[in-house]
DNA sequence: AATCACATGTAAGGCGTTACATGATTGG
DNA sequence: CCAATCATGTAACGCCTTACATGTGATT
């Protein structure tokens, strides 16, 4: 599933402009999928060419014309086929965790700071999900929102309980002074 | 941090060939970073040009020469600078969760199957991490290994407790028959 | 007879981001 | 007055994967 396909999916929920689709990515899908204008606008043009979406222009005063996209029935069928396929594996890459794999090369203070900042970041993400969660309409969206909260919470607890494993190494130097 | 930099990091742990570096990615870093030969070999060539690693060839009978790479002191300094930088945000993309956001378009059986398979997959990943974990040498590697187990476990529990939110929608059709 | 492990590489292409280009309106 | 929101797009480039190319030896 690429960004093009997900644009199609978003249009199953109702007509939208490219700008609005971008906002949907940011506000409702950010946990699991990111997309920039540089992907979205070309995707919509291609989908239009292929007859998977249709486009009507709404002229506005003193603004560029708004292009409102609607999914066609061909588009609906294609999207259905896509989601019936076995989804590809998640892609995850963490520079943060990669850095921790070399914690023994870092000063003790740097390790502690990395972990403190991570916990703070996760707490903040949980908070912003909490306020979002209430405003989410569907069960599916609540499911995703709470999924995020659960994962972040599990990470925080893991870091708190296991940070000593990383910090111990770095302390050896100072312990030698005892 | 790109693959090139992580190759440098792997070489701080000891000399290695491109082939061995690939194995390190697969066996010890797969949870957080993936890399193919198509990235690794060109990366090593570039690092050599730049004087960040050195390379000696070991000729073998009936096999291509083995090229054993060692990190230079310039390489060590550069890598240290890299890990002292604030790591970029994690990148996560899940087709699986994106599919679940459109669960209302899927037949009930398909949703249940998706969730069952995910749980099975996560269980299997936990098991393979369990056996790995014991053989891991450093505290850091155990930290990562247990991080993975914890996250997968949290996901399983979340799915078991909340799957009804997704399955309920799909059941409405059959419930109407009552 | 086939597949896996060892061993190195290249080329083409996919997929996506960032930065640029443009410009009005609204709210602080 | 400055930033954010609305609104659309392109071009250049980065980063990485996949598939191809080649070949031996051991295991199943």
Coordinates of C-alpha atoms (C1' of nucleotides) in Angstrom, one line a residue:
Chain A
X1 CA 0.0 0.0 0.0
X2 CA 1.5 3.3 -1.1
X3 CA 0.4 6.9 -0.5
X4 CA -1.6 6.8 -3.7
X5 CA -3.7 4.0 -2.4
X6 CA -4.2 5.5 1.0
X7 CA -5.4 8.8 -0.7
X8 CA -8.0 6.6 -2.4
X9 CA -8.9 5.2 1.0
X10 CA -9.3 8.6 2.5
X11 CA -11.6 9.5 -0.3
X12 CA -13.9 6.6 0.6
X13 CA -14.7 8.6 3.7
X14 CA -15.9 11.6 1.6
X15 CA -14.9 14.1 -1.0
X16 CA -11.8 16.1 -0.2
X17 CA -9.2 18.5 -1.6
X18 CA -5.5 17.7 -1.6
X19 CA -5.0 20.1 1.2
X20 CA -7.7 18.3 3.3
X21 CA -6.2 14.9 2.5
X22 CA -2.9 16.2 3.9
X23 CA -4.6 17.3 7.0
X24 CA -6.2 13.9 7.4
X25 CA -2.8 12.3 7.3
X26 CA -1.6 14.7 10.0
X27 CA -4.5 14.6 12.3
X28 CA -5.8 11.0 12.0
X29 CA -3.1 8.8 10.5
X30 CA 0.1 10.3 11.8
X31 CA 0.8 7.4 14.1
X32 CA 1.0 4.9 11.2
X33 CA 1.5 6.8 7.9
X34 CA 3.0 10.1 6.9
X35 CA 2.7 11.9 3.6
X36 CA 3.8 15.2 2.2
X37 CA 2.3 17.5 -0.5
X38 CA 5.0 16.3 -2.8
X39 CA 3.5 12.9 -2.8
X40 CA -0.2 13.7 -2.4
X41 CA -0.7 16.1 -5.3
X42 CA 1.0 14.0 -7.9
X43 CA -0.9 11.0 -6.6
X44 CA -4.2 12.7 -7.1
X45 CA -3.3 13.7 -10.6
X46 CA -2.4 10.1 -11.4
X47 CA -5.5 8.7 -9.9
X48 CA -7.6 11.2 -11.9
X49 CA -5.8 10.1 -15.2
X50 CA -6.6 6.5 -14.3
X51 CA -10.3 7.2 -13.7
X52 CA -10.1 6.1 -10.0
X53 CA -11.1 9.5 -8.8
X54 CA -12.9 12.4 -10.4
X55 CA -12.2 16.0 -9.9
X56 CA -14.4 19.1 -10.0
X57 CA -12.9 22.6 -9.6
X58 CA -14.5 25.1 -7.3
X59 CA -13.5 28.6 -8.1
X60 CA -12.8 30.8 -5.2
X61 CA -12.2 34.6 -5.0
X62 CA -8.6 35.5 -4.5
X63 CA -7.5 32.0 -3.9
X64 CA -6.4 29.2 -6.2
X65 CA -9.3 27.1 -7.4
X66 CA -10.1 24.4 -5.0
X67 CA -10.0 20.9 -6.6
X68 CA -12.5 18.6 -5.0
X69 CA -11.8 14.9 -5.5
X70 CA -14.4 12.2 -5.4
X71 CA -13.7 8.5 -5.6
X72 CA -15.3 6.7 -8.5
X73 CA -16.7 3.2 -8.4
X74 CA -13.7 1.9 -10.2
X75 CA -11.7 3.5 -7.4
X76 CA -13.8 1.8 -4.7
X77 CA -13.3 -1.6 -6.3
X78 CA -9.6 -1.1 -6.5
X79 CA -9.3 0.0 -3.0
X80 CA -11.3 -2.9 -1.8
X81 CA -9.0 -5.2 -3.6
X82 CA -6.0 -3.5 -2.0
X83 CA -7.2 -3.9 1.6
X84 CA -8.2 -7.5 1.0
X85 CA -4.6 -8.3 0.2
X86 CA -2.3 -9.4 3.0
X87 CA -0.7 -6.2 4.2
X88 CA 3.1 -5.9 3.8
X89 CA 5.2 -6.0 7.0
X90 CA 5.5 -2.9 9.1
X91 CA 8.5 -0.8 8.4
X92 CA 10.2 0.6 11.5
X93 CA 13.5 2.4 11.8
X94 CA 14.7 4.0 15.0
X95 CA 17.8 6.1 15.1
X96 CA 17.1 6.5 18.8
X97 CA 17.4 2.8 19.6
X98 CA 20.3 2.5 17.2
X99 CA 22.1 5.1 19.2
X100 CA 21.4 3.3 22.5
X101 CA 23.1 0.2 21.0
X102 CA 26.3 2.3 21.2
X103 CA 25.6 3.6 24.7
X104 CA 28.9 2.3 25.9
X105 CA 30.6 5.0 23.7
X106 CA 28.6 7.8 25.3
X107 CA 29.2 9.8 28.5
X108 CA 26.9 8.7 31.3
X109 CA 25.1 12.0 31.3
X110 CA 24.3 11.8 27.6
X111 CA 22.6 8.4 28.1
X112 CA 20.5 9.5 31.0
X113 CA 19.5 12.6 29.0
X114 CA 18.5 10.5 26.0
X115 CA 16.3 8.4 28.1
X116 CA 14.8 11.3 30.0
X117 CA 13.9 13.0 26.8
X118 CA 12.4 10.0 25.3
X119 CA 10.2 9.5 28.3
X120 CA 9.1 13.1 28.2
X121 CA 8.4 12.8 24.4
X122 CA 6.3 9.7 24.9
X123 CA 4.4 11.3 27.8
X124 CA 3.6 14.3 25.6
X125 CA 2.5 12.1 22.7
X126 CA 0.2 10.3 25.1
X127 CA -1.3 13.5 26.3
X128 CA -2.0 14.8 22.8
X129 CA -3.5 11.5 21.9
X130 CA -5.8 11.7 25.0
X131 CA -7.4 14.9 23.9
X132 CA -7.6 13.7 20.3
X133 CA -9.2 10.5 21.3
X134 CA -12.5 12.0 22.6
X135 CA -13.0 13.9 19.4
X136 CA -12.6 10.8 17.2
X137 CA -15.7 9.6 15.6
X138 CA -15.5 6.0 14.8
X139 CA -14.6 3.0 16.8
X140 CA -11.7 2.3 14.4
X141 CA -10.2 5.7 15.1
X142 CA -10.5 5.2 18.8
X143 CA -8.9 1.8 18.4
X144 CA -5.9 3.4 16.7
X145 CA -5.7 6.2 19.2
X146 CA -5.6 3.8 22.1
X147 CA -3.2 1.6 20.3
X148 CA -0.8 4.5 20.2
X149 CA -1.3 5.3 23.9
X150 CA -0.8 1.7 24.9
X151 CA 2.4 1.3 23.0
X152 CA 3.8 4.6 24.3
X153 CA 2.9 3.7 27.8
X154 CA 4.6 0.3 27.5
X155 CA 7.7 2.0 26.2
X156 CA 7.8 4.4 29.1
X157 CA 7.5 1.6 31.6
X158 CA 10.1 -0.5 29.9
X159 CA 12.6 2.4 29.9
X160 CA 12.0 3.2 33.5
X161 CA 12.5 -0.3 34.6
X162 CA 15.5 -1.1 32.4
X163 CA 17.4 2.1 31.9
X164 CA 19.9 0.9 34.6
X165 CA 21.1 -1.7 32.1
X166 CA 22.4 1.1 29.9
X167 CA 23.4 3.4 32.6
X168 CA 25.4 0.8 34.6
X169 CA 28.1 0.5 32.0
X170 CA 28.6 4.2 31.9
X171 CA 28.8 4.4 35.7
X172 CA 31.8 2.0 35.9
X173 CA 34.2 4.9 35.4
X174 CA 32.8 6.9 38.3
X175 CA 32.4 3.9 40.5
X176 CA 36.1 3.2 40.2
X177 CA 36.6 6.4 42.3
X178 CA 34.8 5.0 45.3
Chain B
X1 CA 21.9 8.3 10.8
X2 CA 21.9 6.4 7.5
X3 CA 23.1 2.9 6.7
X4 CA 26.6 4.2 6.0
X5 CA 26.9 5.5 9.5
X6 CA 25.6 2.4 11.1
X7 CA 28.2 0.3 9.1
X8 CA 30.7 2.5 10.8
X9 CA 29.1 1.7 14.1
X10 CA 29.2 -2.0 13.5
X11 CA 32.9 -1.8 12.7
X12 CA 33.5 -0.2 16.1
X13 CA 32.7 -3.6 17.5
X14 CA 35.4 -5.3 15.5
X15 CA 36.6 -5.9 11.9
X16 CA 34.2 -7.4 9.5
X17 CA 33.4 -8.1 5.9
X18 CA 30.4 -6.7 4.0
X19 CA 28.8 -10.1 4.3
X20 CA 29.3 -10.2 8.0
X21 CA 27.9 -6.7 8.4
X22 CA 24.8 -7.8 6.6
X23 CA 24.4 -10.7 9.0
X24 CA 24.8 -8.3 12.0
X25 CA 21.9 -6.2 10.6
X26 CA 19.8 -9.3 10.3
X27 CA 20.7 -11.0 13.6
X28 CA 21.2 -8.1 16.0
X29 CA 19.6 -5.0 14.5
X30 CA 16.6 -6.3 12.6
X31 CA 14.2 -4.9 15.2
X32 CA 15.3 -1.3 14.5
X33 CA 17.2 -1.1 11.3
X34 CA 17.3 -3.0 8.0
X35 CA 19.8 -3.0 5.3
X36 CA 20.4 -4.8 2.0
X37 CA 23.7 -5.6 0.2
X38 CA 22.8 -2.9 -2.3
X39 CA 23.3 -0.4 0.4
X40 CA 26.1 -2.0 2.4
X41 CA 28.7 -2.6 -0.3
X42 CA 28.5 0.8 -1.9
X43 CA 28.6 2.3 1.7
X44 CA 31.8 0.5 2.5
X45 CA 33.4 1.6 -0.7
X46 CA 32.6 5.2 0.0
X47 CA 33.8 4.9 3.6
X48 CA 37.1 3.6 2.3
X49 CA 37.5 6.4 -0.1
X50 CA 36.9 8.9 2.7
X51 CA 39.4 7.2 4.9
X52 CA 36.9 6.4 7.6
X53 CA 37.6 2.7 7.2
X54 CA 40.5 0.7 5.9
X55 CA 40.3 -2.5 3.9
X56 CA 42.6 -5.4 3.5
X57 CA 41.9 -8.3 1.1
X58 CA 42.2 -11.9 2.2
X59 CA 42.5 -14.2 -0.7
X60 CA 40.6 -17.4 -0.5
X61 CA 40.7 -20.5 -2.7
X62 CA 37.8 -20.8 -5.0
X63 CA 35.9 -17.9 -3.5
X64 CA 36.0 -14.2 -4.2
X65 CA 38.6 -12.4 -2.0
X66 CA 37.3 -11.5 1.4
X67 CA 37.5 -7.8 2.1
X68 CA 38.0 -7.2 5.7
X69 CA 37.2 -3.7 6.9
X70 CA 38.5 -1.9 9.9
X71 CA 37.4 1.4 11.3
X72 CA 40.1 4.1 11.3
X73 CA 40.5 6.7 14.1
X74 CA 39.0 9.3 11.8
X75 CA 36.0 6.9 11.5
X76 CA 35.7 6.5 15.2
X77 CA 35.7 10.3 15.8
X78 CA 33.0 10.7 13.1
X79 CA 30.9 8.0 14.5
X80 CA 31.1 9.5 18.0
X81 CA 30.0 12.9 16.6
X82 CA 27.1 11.2 15.0
X83 CA 25.8 9.4 18.1
X84 CA 26.2 12.6 20.1
X85 CA 23.7 14.3 17.9
X86 CA 20.1 14.3 18.8
X87 CA 18.7 11.2 16.9
X88 CA 16.0 11.9 14.3
X89 CA 12.5 10.8 15.0
X90 CA 11.6 7.2 14.5
X91 CA 10.0 6.3 11.2
X92 CA 7.1 4.0 11.4
X93 CA 4.7 2.9 8.8
X94 CA 2.1 0.2 9.1
X95 CA 0.1 -1.1 6.3
X96 CA -1.5 -3.5 8.7
X97 CA -2.9 -0.7 10.9
X98 CA -3.8 1.3 7.9
X99 CA -5.9 -1.6 6.7
X100 CA -7.6 -1.8 10.1
X101 CA -8.7 1.8 9.7
X102 CA -10.9 0.6 6.9
X103 CA -12.2 -2.5 8.7
X104 CA -15.8 -1.4 8.1
X105 CA -15.2 -2.1 4.4
X106 CA -14.1 -5.7 5.1
X107 CA -16.1 -8.8 5.8
X108 CA -16.2 -9.8 9.4
X109 CA -14.2 -13.0 8.8
X110 CA -11.4 -11.0 7.2
X111 CA -11.0 -8.7 10.2
X112 CA -10.9 -11.6 12.6
X113 CA -8.3 -13.3 10.5
X114 CA -6.1 -10.2 10.2
X115 CA -6.1 -10.0 14.0
X116 CA -5.5 -13.7 14.6
X117 CA -2.6 -13.6 12.2
X118 CA -1.1 -10.6 13.8
X119 CA -1.3 -12.1 17.2
X120 CA 0.3 -15.3 15.9
X121 CA 3.0 -13.3 14.2
X122 CA 3.8 -11.4 17.3
X123 CA 3.9 -14.5 19.4
X124 CA 6.3 -16.1 17.0
X125 CA 8.5 -13.0 17.1
X126 CA 8.6 -13.0 20.8
X127 CA 9.6 -16.7 20.8
X128 CA 12.5 -16.1 18.4
X129 CA 13.6 -13.1 20.5
X130 CA 13.5 -15.3 23.6
X131 CA 16.0 -17.8 22.3
X132 CA 18.2 -15.0 20.8
X133 CA 18.2 -13.1 24.1
X134 CA 20.2 -15.6 26.0
X135 CA 22.9 -15.7 23.4
X136 CA 23.3 -11.9 23.3
X137 CA 26.5 -10.7 24.9
X138 CA 26.1 -7.2 26.1
X139 CA 23.6 -5.5 28.4
X140 CA 22.7 -3.2 25.5
X141 CA 21.7 -6.1 23.3
X142 CA 19.6 -7.6 26.0
X143 CA 18.0 -4.3 26.5
X144 CA 17.0 -4.1 22.8
X145 CA 15.9 -7.7 22.8
X146 CA 13.7 -7.2 25.8
X147 CA 12.4 -4.0 24.4
X148 CA 11.1 -5.9 21.4
X149 CA 9.5 -8.6 23.5
X150 CA 7.8 -6.0 25.7
X151 CA 6.4 -4.0 22.7
X152 CA 5.1 -7.2 21.0
X153 CA 3.6 -8.4 24.2
X154 CA 1.8 -5.1 24.8
X155 CA 0.5 -5.2 21.3
X156 CA -0.9 -8.7 21.7
X157 CA -2.7 -7.7 24.9
X158 CA -4.1 -4.6 23.3
X159 CA -5.4 -6.6 20.4
X160 CA -7.0 -9.2 22.5
X161 CA -8.7 -6.7 24.7
X162 CA -9.8 -4.3 22.0
X163 CA -10.5 -6.4 18.9
X164 CA -14.2 -6.3 19.6
X165 CA -14.2 -2.6 18.7
X166 CA -13.3 -3.5 15.1
X167 CA -15.3 -6.8 15.0
X168 CA -18.5 -5.2 16.4
X169 CA -19.1 -3.1 13.3
X170 CA -18.7 -6.0 11.0
X171 CA -21.2 -8.0 13.1
X172 CA -24.0 -5.6 12.6
X173 CA -25.0 -7.3 9.4
X174 CA -25.4 -10.7 11.0
X175 CA -27.0 -9.3 14.1
X176 CA -29.8 -7.8 11.9
X177 CA -30.9 -11.4 11.2
X178 CA -31.8 -12.1 14.8
Chain C
dA1 C1' 18.5 -32.4 -7.2
dA2 C1' 18.1 -28.6 -4.7
dT3 C1' 18.8 -25.3 -1.5
dC4 C1' 21.6 -22.9 1.7
dA5 C1' 25.8 -20.5 3.2
dC6 C1' 29.6 -18.1 1.6
dA7 C1' 31.2 -13.8 -1.0
dT8 C1' 31.0 -9.3 -3.8
dG9 C1' 29.1 -6.2 -6.5
dT10 C1' 26.1 -3.1 -10.1
dA11 C1' 22.0 -1.0 -12.3
dA12 C1' 17.7 0.5 -12.6
dG13 C1' 14.1 2.0 -10.6
dG14 C1' 10.7 3.1 -6.8
dC15 C1' 9.1 5.9 -3.5
dG16 C1' 9.3 9.6 -1.1
dT17 C1' 11.0 14.1 1.1
dT18 C1' 12.6 18.9 1.0
dA19 C1' 12.9 23.1 -0.8
dC20 C1' 11.1 26.2 -3.9
dA21 C1' 7.4 29.1 -6.2
dT22 C1' 3.1 32.0 -5.4
dG23 C1' -0.2 34.6 -3.0
dA24 C1' -4.6 36.1 -0.1
dT25 C1' -6.7 36.1 4.5
dT26 C1' -7.2 36.0 9.3
dG27 C1' -5.9 36.2 14.1
dG28 C1' -2.9 37.4 17.7
Chain D
dC1 C1' 3.3 43.2 11.6
dC2 C1' 4.1 38.4 11.8
dA3 C1' 2.6 33.9 11.7
dA4 C1' -0.6 30.6 10.6
dT5 C1' -4.1 28.8 7.5
dC6 C1' -5.7 28.1 3.1
dA7 C1' -4.4 26.3 -1.6
dT8 C1' -1.7 24.0 -5.5
dG9 C1' 2.0 22.5 -7.5
dT10 C1' 7.1 21.2 -9.4
dA11 C1' 12.0 19.8 -9.5
dA12 C1' 15.8 18.0 -7.6
dC13 C1' 17.6 14.9 -5.1
dG14 C1' 18.2 11.2 -1.5
dC15 C1' 18.0 6.9 0.0
dC16 C1' 17.2 2.4 -0.4
dT17 C1' 15.4 -2.0 -2.4
dT18 C1' 15.0 -5.4 -6.0
dA19 C1' 16.8 -8.0 -9.4
dC20 C1' 20.6 -9.3 -11.9
dA21 C1' 25.4 -11.2 -12.4
dT22 C1' 28.7 -15.0 -10.8
dG23 C1' 30.5 -19.0 -8.7
dT24 C1' 31.9 -22.8 -5.0
dG25 C1' 31.0 -26.1 -1.5
dA26 C1' 28.3 -28.4 2.0
dT27 C1' 24.1 -30.2 3.5
dT28 C1' 19.5 -32.3 2.9

